[in-house]
Short mmCIF file of N, CA and C in Angstrom, two decimals:
data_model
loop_
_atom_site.label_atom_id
_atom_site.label_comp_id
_atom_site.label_asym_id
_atom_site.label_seq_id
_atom_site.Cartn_x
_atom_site.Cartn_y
_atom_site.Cartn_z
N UNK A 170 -41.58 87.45 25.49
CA UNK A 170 -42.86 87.17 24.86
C UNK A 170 -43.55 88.49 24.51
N UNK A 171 -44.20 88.96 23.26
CA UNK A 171 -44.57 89.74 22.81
C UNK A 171 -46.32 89.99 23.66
N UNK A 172 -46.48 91.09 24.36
CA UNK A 172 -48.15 91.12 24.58
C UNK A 172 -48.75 91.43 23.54
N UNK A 173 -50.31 91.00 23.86
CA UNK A 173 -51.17 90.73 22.73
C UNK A 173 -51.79 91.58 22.31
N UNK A 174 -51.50 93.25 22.86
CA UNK A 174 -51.74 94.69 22.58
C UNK A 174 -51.02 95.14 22.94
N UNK A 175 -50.97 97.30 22.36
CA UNK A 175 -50.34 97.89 23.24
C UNK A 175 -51.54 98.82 23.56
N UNK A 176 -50.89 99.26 24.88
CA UNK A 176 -52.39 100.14 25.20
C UNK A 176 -51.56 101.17 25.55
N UNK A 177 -52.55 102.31 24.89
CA UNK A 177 -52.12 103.81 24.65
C UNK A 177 -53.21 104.57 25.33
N UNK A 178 -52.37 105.31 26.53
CA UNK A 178 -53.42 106.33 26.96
C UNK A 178 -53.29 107.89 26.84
N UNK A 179 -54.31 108.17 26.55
CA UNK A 179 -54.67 109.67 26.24
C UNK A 179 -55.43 110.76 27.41
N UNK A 180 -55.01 111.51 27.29
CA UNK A 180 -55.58 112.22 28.76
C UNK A 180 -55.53 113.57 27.93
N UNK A 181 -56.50 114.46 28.01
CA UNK A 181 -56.51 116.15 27.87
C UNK A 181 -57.73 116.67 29.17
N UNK A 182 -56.85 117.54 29.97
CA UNK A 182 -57.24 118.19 31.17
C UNK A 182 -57.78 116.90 32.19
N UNK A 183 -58.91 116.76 32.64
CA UNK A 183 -59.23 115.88 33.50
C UNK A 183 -60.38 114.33 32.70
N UNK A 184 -59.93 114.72 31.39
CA UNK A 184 -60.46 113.41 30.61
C UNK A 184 -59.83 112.27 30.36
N UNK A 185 -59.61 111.00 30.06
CA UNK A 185 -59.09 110.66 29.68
C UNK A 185 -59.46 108.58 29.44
N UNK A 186 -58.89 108.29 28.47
CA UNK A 186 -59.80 106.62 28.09
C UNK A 186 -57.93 105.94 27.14
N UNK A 187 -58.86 104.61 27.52
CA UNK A 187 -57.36 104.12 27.35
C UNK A 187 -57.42 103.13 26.28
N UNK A 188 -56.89 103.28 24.64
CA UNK A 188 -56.54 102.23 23.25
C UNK A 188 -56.02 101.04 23.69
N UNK A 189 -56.68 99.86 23.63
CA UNK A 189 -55.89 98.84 23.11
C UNK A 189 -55.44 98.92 21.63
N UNK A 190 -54.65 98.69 20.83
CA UNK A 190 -54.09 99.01 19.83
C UNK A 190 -53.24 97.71 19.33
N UNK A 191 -53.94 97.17 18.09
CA UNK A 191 -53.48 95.54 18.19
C UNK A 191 -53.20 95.61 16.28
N UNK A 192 -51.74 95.24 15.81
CA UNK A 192 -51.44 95.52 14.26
C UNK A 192 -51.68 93.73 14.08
N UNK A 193 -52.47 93.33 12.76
CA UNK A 193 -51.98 91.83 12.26
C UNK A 193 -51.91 92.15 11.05
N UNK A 194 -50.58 91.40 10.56
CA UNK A 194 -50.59 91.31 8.73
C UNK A 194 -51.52 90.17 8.16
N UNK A 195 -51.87 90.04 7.19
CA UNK A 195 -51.88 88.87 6.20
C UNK A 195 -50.11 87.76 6.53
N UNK A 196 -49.53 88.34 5.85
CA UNK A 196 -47.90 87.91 5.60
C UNK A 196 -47.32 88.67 5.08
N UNK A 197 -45.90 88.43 5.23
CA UNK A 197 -44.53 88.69 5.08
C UNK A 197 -44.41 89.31 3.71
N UNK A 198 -44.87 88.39 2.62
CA UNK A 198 -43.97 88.72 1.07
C UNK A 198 -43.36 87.47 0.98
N UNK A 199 -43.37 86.36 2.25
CA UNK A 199 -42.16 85.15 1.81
C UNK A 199 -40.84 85.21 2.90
N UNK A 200 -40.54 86.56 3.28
CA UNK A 200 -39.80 87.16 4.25
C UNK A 200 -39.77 86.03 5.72
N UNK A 201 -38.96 85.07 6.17
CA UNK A 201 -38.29 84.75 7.70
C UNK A 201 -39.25 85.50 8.21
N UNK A 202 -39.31 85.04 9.08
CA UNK A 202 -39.34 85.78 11.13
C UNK A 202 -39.02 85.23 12.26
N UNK A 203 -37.90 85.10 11.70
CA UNK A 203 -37.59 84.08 13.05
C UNK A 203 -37.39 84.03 14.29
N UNK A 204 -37.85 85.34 14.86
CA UNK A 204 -38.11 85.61 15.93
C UNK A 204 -39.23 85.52 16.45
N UNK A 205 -40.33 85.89 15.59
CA UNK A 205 -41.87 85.47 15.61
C UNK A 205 -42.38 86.93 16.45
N UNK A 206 -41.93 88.16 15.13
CA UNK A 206 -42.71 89.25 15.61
C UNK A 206 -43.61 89.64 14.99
N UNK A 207 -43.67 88.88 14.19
CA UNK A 207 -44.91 89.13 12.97
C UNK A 207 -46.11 88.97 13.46
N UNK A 208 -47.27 89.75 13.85
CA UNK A 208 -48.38 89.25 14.36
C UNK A 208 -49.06 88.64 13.15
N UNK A 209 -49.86 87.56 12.53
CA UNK A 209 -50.16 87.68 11.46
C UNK A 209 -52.01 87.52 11.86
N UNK A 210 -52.36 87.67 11.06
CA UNK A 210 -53.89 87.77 11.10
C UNK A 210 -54.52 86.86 10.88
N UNK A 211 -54.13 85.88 9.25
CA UNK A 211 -55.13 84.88 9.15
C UNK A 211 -54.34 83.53 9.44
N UNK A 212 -55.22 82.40 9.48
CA UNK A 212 -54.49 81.19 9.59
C UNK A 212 -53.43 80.73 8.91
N UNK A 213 -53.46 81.45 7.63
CA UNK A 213 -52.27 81.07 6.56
C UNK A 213 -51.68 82.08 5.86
N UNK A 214 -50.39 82.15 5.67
CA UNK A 214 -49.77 83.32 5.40
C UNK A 214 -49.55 83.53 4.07
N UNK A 215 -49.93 82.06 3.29
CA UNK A 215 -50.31 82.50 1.54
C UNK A 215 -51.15 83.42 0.93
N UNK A 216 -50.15 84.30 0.31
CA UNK A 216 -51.12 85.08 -0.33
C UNK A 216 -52.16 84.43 -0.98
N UNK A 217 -53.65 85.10 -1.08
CA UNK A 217 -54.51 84.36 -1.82
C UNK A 217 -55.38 83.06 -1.09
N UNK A 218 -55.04 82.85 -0.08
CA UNK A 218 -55.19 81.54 1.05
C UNK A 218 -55.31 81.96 2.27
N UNK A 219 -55.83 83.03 2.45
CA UNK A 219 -56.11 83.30 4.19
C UNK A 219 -56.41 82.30 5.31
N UNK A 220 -58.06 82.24 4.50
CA UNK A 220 -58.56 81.65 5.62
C UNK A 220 -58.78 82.35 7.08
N UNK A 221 -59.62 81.43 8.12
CA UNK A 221 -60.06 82.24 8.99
C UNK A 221 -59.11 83.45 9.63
N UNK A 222 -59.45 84.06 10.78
CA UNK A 222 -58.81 84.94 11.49
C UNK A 222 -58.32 84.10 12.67
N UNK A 223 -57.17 84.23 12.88
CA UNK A 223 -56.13 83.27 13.58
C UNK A 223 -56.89 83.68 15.36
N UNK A 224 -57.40 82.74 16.21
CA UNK A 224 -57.28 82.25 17.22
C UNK A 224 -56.76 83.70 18.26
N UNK A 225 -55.41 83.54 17.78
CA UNK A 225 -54.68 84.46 19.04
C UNK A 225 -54.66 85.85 18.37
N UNK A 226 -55.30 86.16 17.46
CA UNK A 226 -55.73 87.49 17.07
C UNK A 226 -57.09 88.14 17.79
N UNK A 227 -58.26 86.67 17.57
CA UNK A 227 -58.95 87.12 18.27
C UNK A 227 -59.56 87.51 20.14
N UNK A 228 -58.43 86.23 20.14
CA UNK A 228 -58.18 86.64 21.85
C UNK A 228 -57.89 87.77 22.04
N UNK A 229 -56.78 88.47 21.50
CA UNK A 229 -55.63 89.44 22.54
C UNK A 229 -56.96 90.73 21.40
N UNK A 230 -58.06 90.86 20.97
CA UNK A 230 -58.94 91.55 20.93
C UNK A 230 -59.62 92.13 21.94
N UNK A 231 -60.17 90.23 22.18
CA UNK A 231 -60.97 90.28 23.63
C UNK A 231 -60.54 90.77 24.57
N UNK A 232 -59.28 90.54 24.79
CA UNK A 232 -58.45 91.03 25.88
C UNK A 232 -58.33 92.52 26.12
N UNK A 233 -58.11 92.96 25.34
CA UNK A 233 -58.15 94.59 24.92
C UNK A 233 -59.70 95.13 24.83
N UNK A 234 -60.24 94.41 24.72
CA UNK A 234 -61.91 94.96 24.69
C UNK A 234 -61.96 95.27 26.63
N UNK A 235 -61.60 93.79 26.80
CA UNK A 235 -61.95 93.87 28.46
C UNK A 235 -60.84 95.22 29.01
N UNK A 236 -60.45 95.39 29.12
CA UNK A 236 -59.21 96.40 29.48
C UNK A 236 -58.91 97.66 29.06
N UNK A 237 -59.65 97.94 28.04
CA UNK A 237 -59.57 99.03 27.52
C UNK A 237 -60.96 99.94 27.22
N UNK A 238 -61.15 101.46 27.11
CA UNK A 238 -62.08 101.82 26.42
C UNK A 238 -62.33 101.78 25.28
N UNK A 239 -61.82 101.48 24.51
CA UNK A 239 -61.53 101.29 22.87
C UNK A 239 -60.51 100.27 22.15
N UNK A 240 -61.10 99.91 21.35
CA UNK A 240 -60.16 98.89 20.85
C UNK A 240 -59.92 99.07 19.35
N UNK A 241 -58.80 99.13 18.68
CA UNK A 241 -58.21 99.96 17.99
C UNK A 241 -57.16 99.06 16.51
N UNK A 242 -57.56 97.96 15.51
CA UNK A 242 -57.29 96.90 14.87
C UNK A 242 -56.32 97.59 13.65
N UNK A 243 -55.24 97.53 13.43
CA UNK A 243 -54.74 97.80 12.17
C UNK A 243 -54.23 96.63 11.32
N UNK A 244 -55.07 96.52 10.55
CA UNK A 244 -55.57 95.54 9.69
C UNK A 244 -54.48 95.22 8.52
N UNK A 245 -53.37 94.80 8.00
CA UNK A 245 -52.75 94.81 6.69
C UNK A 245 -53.38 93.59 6.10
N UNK A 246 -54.56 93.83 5.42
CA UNK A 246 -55.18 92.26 4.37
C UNK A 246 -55.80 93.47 3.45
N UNK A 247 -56.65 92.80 2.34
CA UNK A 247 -56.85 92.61 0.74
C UNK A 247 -55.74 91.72 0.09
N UNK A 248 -56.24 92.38 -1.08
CA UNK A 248 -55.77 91.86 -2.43
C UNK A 248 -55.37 93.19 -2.52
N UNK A 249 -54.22 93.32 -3.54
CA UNK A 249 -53.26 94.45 -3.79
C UNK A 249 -54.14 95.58 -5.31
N UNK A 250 -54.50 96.44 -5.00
CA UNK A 250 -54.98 97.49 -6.77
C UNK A 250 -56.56 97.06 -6.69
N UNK A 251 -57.40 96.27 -5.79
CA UNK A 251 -58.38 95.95 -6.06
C UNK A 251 -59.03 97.20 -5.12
N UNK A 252 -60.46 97.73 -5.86
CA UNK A 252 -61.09 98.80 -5.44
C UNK A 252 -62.05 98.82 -4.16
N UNK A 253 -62.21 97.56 -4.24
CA UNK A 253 -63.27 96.99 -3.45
C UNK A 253 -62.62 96.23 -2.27
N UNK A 254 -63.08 95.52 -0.77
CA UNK A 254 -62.62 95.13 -0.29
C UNK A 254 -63.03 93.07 -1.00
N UNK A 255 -62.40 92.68 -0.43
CA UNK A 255 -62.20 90.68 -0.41
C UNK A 255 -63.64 90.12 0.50
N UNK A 256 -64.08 89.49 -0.18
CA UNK A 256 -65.01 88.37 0.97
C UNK A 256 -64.16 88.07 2.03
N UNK A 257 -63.00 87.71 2.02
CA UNK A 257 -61.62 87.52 3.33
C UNK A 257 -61.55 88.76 4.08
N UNK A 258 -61.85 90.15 3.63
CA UNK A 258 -61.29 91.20 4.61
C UNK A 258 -62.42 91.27 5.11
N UNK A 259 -64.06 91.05 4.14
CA UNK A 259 -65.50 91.60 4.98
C UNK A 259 -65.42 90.52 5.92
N UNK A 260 -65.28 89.28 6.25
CA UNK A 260 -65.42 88.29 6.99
C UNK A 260 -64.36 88.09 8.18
N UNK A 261 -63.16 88.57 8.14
CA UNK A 261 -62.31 89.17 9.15
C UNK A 261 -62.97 90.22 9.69
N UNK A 262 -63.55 91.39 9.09
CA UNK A 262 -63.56 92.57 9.90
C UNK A 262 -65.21 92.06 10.88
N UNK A 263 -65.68 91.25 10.11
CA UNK A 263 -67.15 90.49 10.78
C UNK A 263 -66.48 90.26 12.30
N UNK A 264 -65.25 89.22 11.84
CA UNK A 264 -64.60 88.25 13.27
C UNK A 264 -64.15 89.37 14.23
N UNK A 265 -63.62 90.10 13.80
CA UNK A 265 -62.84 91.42 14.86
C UNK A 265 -63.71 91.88 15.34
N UNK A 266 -64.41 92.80 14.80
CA UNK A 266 -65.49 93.51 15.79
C UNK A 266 -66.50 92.69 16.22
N UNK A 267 -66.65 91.05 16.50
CA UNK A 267 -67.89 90.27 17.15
C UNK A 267 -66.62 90.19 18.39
N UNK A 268 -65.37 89.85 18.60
CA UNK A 268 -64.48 90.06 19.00
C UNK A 268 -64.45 91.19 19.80
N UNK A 269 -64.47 92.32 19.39
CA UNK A 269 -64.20 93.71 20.24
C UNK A 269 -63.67 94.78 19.56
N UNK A 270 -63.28 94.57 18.74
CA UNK A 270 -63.05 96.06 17.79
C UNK A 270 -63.77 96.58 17.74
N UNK A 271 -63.23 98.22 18.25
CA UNK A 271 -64.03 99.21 17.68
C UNK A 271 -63.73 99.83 16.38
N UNK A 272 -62.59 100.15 15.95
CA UNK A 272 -62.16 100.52 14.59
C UNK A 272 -61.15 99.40 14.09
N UNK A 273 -61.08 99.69 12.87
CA UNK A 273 -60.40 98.78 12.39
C UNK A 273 -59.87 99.78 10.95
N UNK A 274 -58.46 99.72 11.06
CA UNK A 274 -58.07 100.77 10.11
C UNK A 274 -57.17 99.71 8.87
N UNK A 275 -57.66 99.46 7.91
CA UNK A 275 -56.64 97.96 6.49
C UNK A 275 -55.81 99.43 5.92
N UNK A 276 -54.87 97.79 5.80
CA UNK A 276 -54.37 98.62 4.37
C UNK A 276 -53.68 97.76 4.01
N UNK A 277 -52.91 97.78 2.48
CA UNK A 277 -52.48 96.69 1.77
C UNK A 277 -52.41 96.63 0.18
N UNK A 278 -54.03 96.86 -0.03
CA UNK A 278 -54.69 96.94 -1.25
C UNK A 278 -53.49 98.16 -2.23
N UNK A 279 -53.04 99.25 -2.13
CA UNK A 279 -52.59 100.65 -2.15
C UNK A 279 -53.85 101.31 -2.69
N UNK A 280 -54.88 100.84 -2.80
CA UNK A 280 -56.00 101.70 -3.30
C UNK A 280 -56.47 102.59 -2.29
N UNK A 281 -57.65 103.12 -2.37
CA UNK A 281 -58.22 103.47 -1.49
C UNK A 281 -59.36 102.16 -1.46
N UNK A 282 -60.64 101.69 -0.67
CA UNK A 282 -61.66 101.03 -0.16
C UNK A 282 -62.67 101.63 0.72
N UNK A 283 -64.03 101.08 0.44
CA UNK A 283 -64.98 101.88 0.95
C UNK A 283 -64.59 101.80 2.87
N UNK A 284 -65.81 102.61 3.42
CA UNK A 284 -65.66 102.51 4.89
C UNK A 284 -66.99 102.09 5.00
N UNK A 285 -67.00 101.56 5.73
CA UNK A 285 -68.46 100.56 6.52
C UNK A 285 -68.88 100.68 8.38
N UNK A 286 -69.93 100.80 8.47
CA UNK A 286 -70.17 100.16 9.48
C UNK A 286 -70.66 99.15 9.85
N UNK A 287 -69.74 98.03 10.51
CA UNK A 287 -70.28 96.97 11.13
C UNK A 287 -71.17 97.12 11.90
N UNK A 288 -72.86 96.91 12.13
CA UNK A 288 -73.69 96.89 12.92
C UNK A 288 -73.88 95.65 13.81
N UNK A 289 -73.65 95.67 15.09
CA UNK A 289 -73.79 94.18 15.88
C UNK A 289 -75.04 94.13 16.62
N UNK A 290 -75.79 95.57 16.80
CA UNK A 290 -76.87 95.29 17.29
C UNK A 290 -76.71 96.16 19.10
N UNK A 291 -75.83 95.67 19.69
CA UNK A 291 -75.79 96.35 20.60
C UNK A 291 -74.33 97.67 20.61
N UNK A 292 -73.91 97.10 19.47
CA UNK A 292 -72.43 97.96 19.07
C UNK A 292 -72.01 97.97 17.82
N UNK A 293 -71.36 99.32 17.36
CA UNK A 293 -71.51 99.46 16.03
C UNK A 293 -69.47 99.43 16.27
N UNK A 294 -68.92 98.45 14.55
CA UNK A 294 -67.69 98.71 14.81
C UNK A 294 -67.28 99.38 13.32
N UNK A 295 -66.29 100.56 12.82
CA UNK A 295 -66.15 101.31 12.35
C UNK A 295 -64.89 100.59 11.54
N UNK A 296 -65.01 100.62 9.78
CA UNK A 296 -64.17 99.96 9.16
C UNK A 296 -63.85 100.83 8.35
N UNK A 297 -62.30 100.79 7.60
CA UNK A 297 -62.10 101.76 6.84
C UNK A 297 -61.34 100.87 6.48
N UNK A 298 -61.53 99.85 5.01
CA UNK A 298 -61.21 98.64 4.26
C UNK A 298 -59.53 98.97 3.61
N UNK A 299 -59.45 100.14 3.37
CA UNK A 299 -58.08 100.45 3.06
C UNK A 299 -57.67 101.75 2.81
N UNK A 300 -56.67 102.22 3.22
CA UNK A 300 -56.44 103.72 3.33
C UNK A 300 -55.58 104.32 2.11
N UNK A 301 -55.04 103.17 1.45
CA UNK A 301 -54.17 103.17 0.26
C UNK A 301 -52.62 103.68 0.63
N UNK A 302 -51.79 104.44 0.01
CA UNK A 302 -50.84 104.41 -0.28
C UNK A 302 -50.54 105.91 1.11
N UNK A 303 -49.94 105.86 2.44
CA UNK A 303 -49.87 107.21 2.21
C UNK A 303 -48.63 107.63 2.32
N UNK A 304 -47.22 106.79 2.41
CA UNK A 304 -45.96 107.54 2.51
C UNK A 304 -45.62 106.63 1.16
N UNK A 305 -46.07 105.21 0.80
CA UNK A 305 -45.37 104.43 -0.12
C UNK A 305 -46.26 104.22 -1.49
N UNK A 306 -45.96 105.56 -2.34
CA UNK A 306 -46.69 105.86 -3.28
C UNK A 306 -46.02 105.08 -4.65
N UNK A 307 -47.05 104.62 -5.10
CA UNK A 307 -46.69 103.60 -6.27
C UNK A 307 -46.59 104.23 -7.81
N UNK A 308 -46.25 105.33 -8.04
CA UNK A 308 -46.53 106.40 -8.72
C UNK A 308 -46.79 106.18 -10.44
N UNK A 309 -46.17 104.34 -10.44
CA UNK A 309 -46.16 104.03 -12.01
C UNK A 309 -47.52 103.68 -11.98
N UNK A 310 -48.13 102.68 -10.97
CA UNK A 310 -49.54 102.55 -11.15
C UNK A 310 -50.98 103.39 -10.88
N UNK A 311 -50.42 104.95 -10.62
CA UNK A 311 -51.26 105.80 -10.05
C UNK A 311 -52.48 106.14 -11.37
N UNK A 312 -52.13 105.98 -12.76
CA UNK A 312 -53.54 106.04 -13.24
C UNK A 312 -54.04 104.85 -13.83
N UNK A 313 -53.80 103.27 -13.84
CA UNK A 313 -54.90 102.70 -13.44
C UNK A 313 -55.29 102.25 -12.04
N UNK A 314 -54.24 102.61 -10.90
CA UNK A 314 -54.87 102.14 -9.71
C UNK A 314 -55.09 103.27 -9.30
N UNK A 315 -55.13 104.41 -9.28
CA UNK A 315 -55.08 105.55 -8.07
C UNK A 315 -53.95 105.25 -7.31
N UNK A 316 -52.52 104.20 -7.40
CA UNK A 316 -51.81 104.29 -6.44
C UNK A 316 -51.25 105.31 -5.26
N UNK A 317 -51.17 106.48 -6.00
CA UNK A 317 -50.53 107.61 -5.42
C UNK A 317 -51.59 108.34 -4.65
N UNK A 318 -52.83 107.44 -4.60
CA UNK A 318 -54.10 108.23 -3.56
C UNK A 318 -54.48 108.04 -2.56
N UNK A 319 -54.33 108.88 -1.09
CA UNK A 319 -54.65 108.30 0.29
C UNK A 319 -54.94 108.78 0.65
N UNK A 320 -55.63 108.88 1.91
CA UNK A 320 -56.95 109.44 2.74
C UNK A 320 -56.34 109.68 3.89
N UNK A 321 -56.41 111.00 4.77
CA UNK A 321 -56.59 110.53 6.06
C UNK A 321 -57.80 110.70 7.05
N UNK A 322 -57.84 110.10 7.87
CA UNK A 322 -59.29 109.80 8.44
C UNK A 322 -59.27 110.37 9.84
N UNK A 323 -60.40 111.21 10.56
CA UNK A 323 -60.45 111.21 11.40
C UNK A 323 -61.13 111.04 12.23
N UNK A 324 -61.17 110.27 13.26
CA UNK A 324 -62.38 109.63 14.44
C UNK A 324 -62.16 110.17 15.35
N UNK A 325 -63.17 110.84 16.23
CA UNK A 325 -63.76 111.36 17.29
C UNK A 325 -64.30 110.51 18.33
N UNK A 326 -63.77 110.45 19.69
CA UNK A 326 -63.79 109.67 20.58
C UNK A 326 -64.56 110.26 21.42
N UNK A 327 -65.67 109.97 22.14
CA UNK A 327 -65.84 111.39 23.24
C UNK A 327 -66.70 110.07 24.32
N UNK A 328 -66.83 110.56 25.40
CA UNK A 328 -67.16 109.50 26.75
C UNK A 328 -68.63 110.32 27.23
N UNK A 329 -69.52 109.10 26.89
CA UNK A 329 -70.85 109.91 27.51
C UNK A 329 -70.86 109.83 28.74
N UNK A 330 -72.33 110.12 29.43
CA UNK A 330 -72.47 110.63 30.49
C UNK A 330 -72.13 109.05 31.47
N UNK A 331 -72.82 108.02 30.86
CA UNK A 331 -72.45 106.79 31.63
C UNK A 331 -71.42 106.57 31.48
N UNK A 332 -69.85 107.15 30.77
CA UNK A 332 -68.82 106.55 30.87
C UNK A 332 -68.66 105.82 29.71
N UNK A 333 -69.31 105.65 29.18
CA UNK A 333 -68.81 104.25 27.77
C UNK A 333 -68.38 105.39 26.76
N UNK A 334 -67.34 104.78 25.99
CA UNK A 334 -66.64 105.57 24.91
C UNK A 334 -67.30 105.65 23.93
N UNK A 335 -67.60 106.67 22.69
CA UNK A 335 -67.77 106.30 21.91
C UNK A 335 -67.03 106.90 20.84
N UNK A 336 -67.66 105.93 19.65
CA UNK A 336 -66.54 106.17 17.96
C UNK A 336 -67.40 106.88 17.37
#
């Protein structure tokens, strides 16, 4: 049985806080799994047909929220060349971080997509809607999509004085 994170710990000198780290796709392409390693994200694996954020996505969140200092979502949803993120990805990334995400890193789109912060009020969760293309460059569609354009991002973790992590 597959667990519902992996948790990655980091330590430099006498510091150290521990990732839950949880990947869901949209779907396959159409692609089998007949093993059922595909984590998938939304209720339905049609493109174009999401729908909510699947149940046991948002558990093994929770789960990783409780257990971890950070919780860590790699997101594969959008729509593919679109600049902007989906009412489906803003309303997933809503469900994840009410859930427990702290970041949430998409990709899918091959564009690039804005970055947001989710504000919850007592916790802020950190979205970066799509990172675009960065080893699988689409190079025929690079001047009307930007295919061939990707970002990399970097987040700073540091543990205040009470111990709570932050992004």
């Amino acid at each position: 049985e597959r667990p519902p994170y992996t948790r990655l710990a980091l330590a430099r000198g006498d510091a150290a806080l521990s990732i839950g780290f949880i990947s869901a796709t949209w779907g396959t392409n159409g692609i089998p799994d007949p093993y059922g390693q595909v984590n998938l994200l939304y209720e339905s694996s049609e493109y174009g047909q999401q729908g909510g954020v699947r149940a046991s996505v948002l558990e093994a969140i929770a789960q990783a929220d409780r257990e971890n200092d950070v919780v860590l979502v790699a997101a594969h949803f959008g729509y593919e060349y679109q600049f902007y993120p989906d009412q489906s990805q803003i309303d997933a990334a809503r469900r994840m971080a009410e859930a427990g995400a702290d970041i949430i890193l998409g990709a899918q789109p091959h564009t690039l997509q804005p970055v947001d912060l989710i504000d919850l009020g007592s916790r802020k969760t950190l979205v970066v809607y799509s990172l675009a293309n960065f080893l699988a460059s689409q190079g025929a569609f690079q001047a009307q999509y930007y295919a061939a354009t990707s970002a990399i991002v970097y987040i700073g973790l540091a543990r205040s004085a009470d111990g709570q992590v932050r992004v």
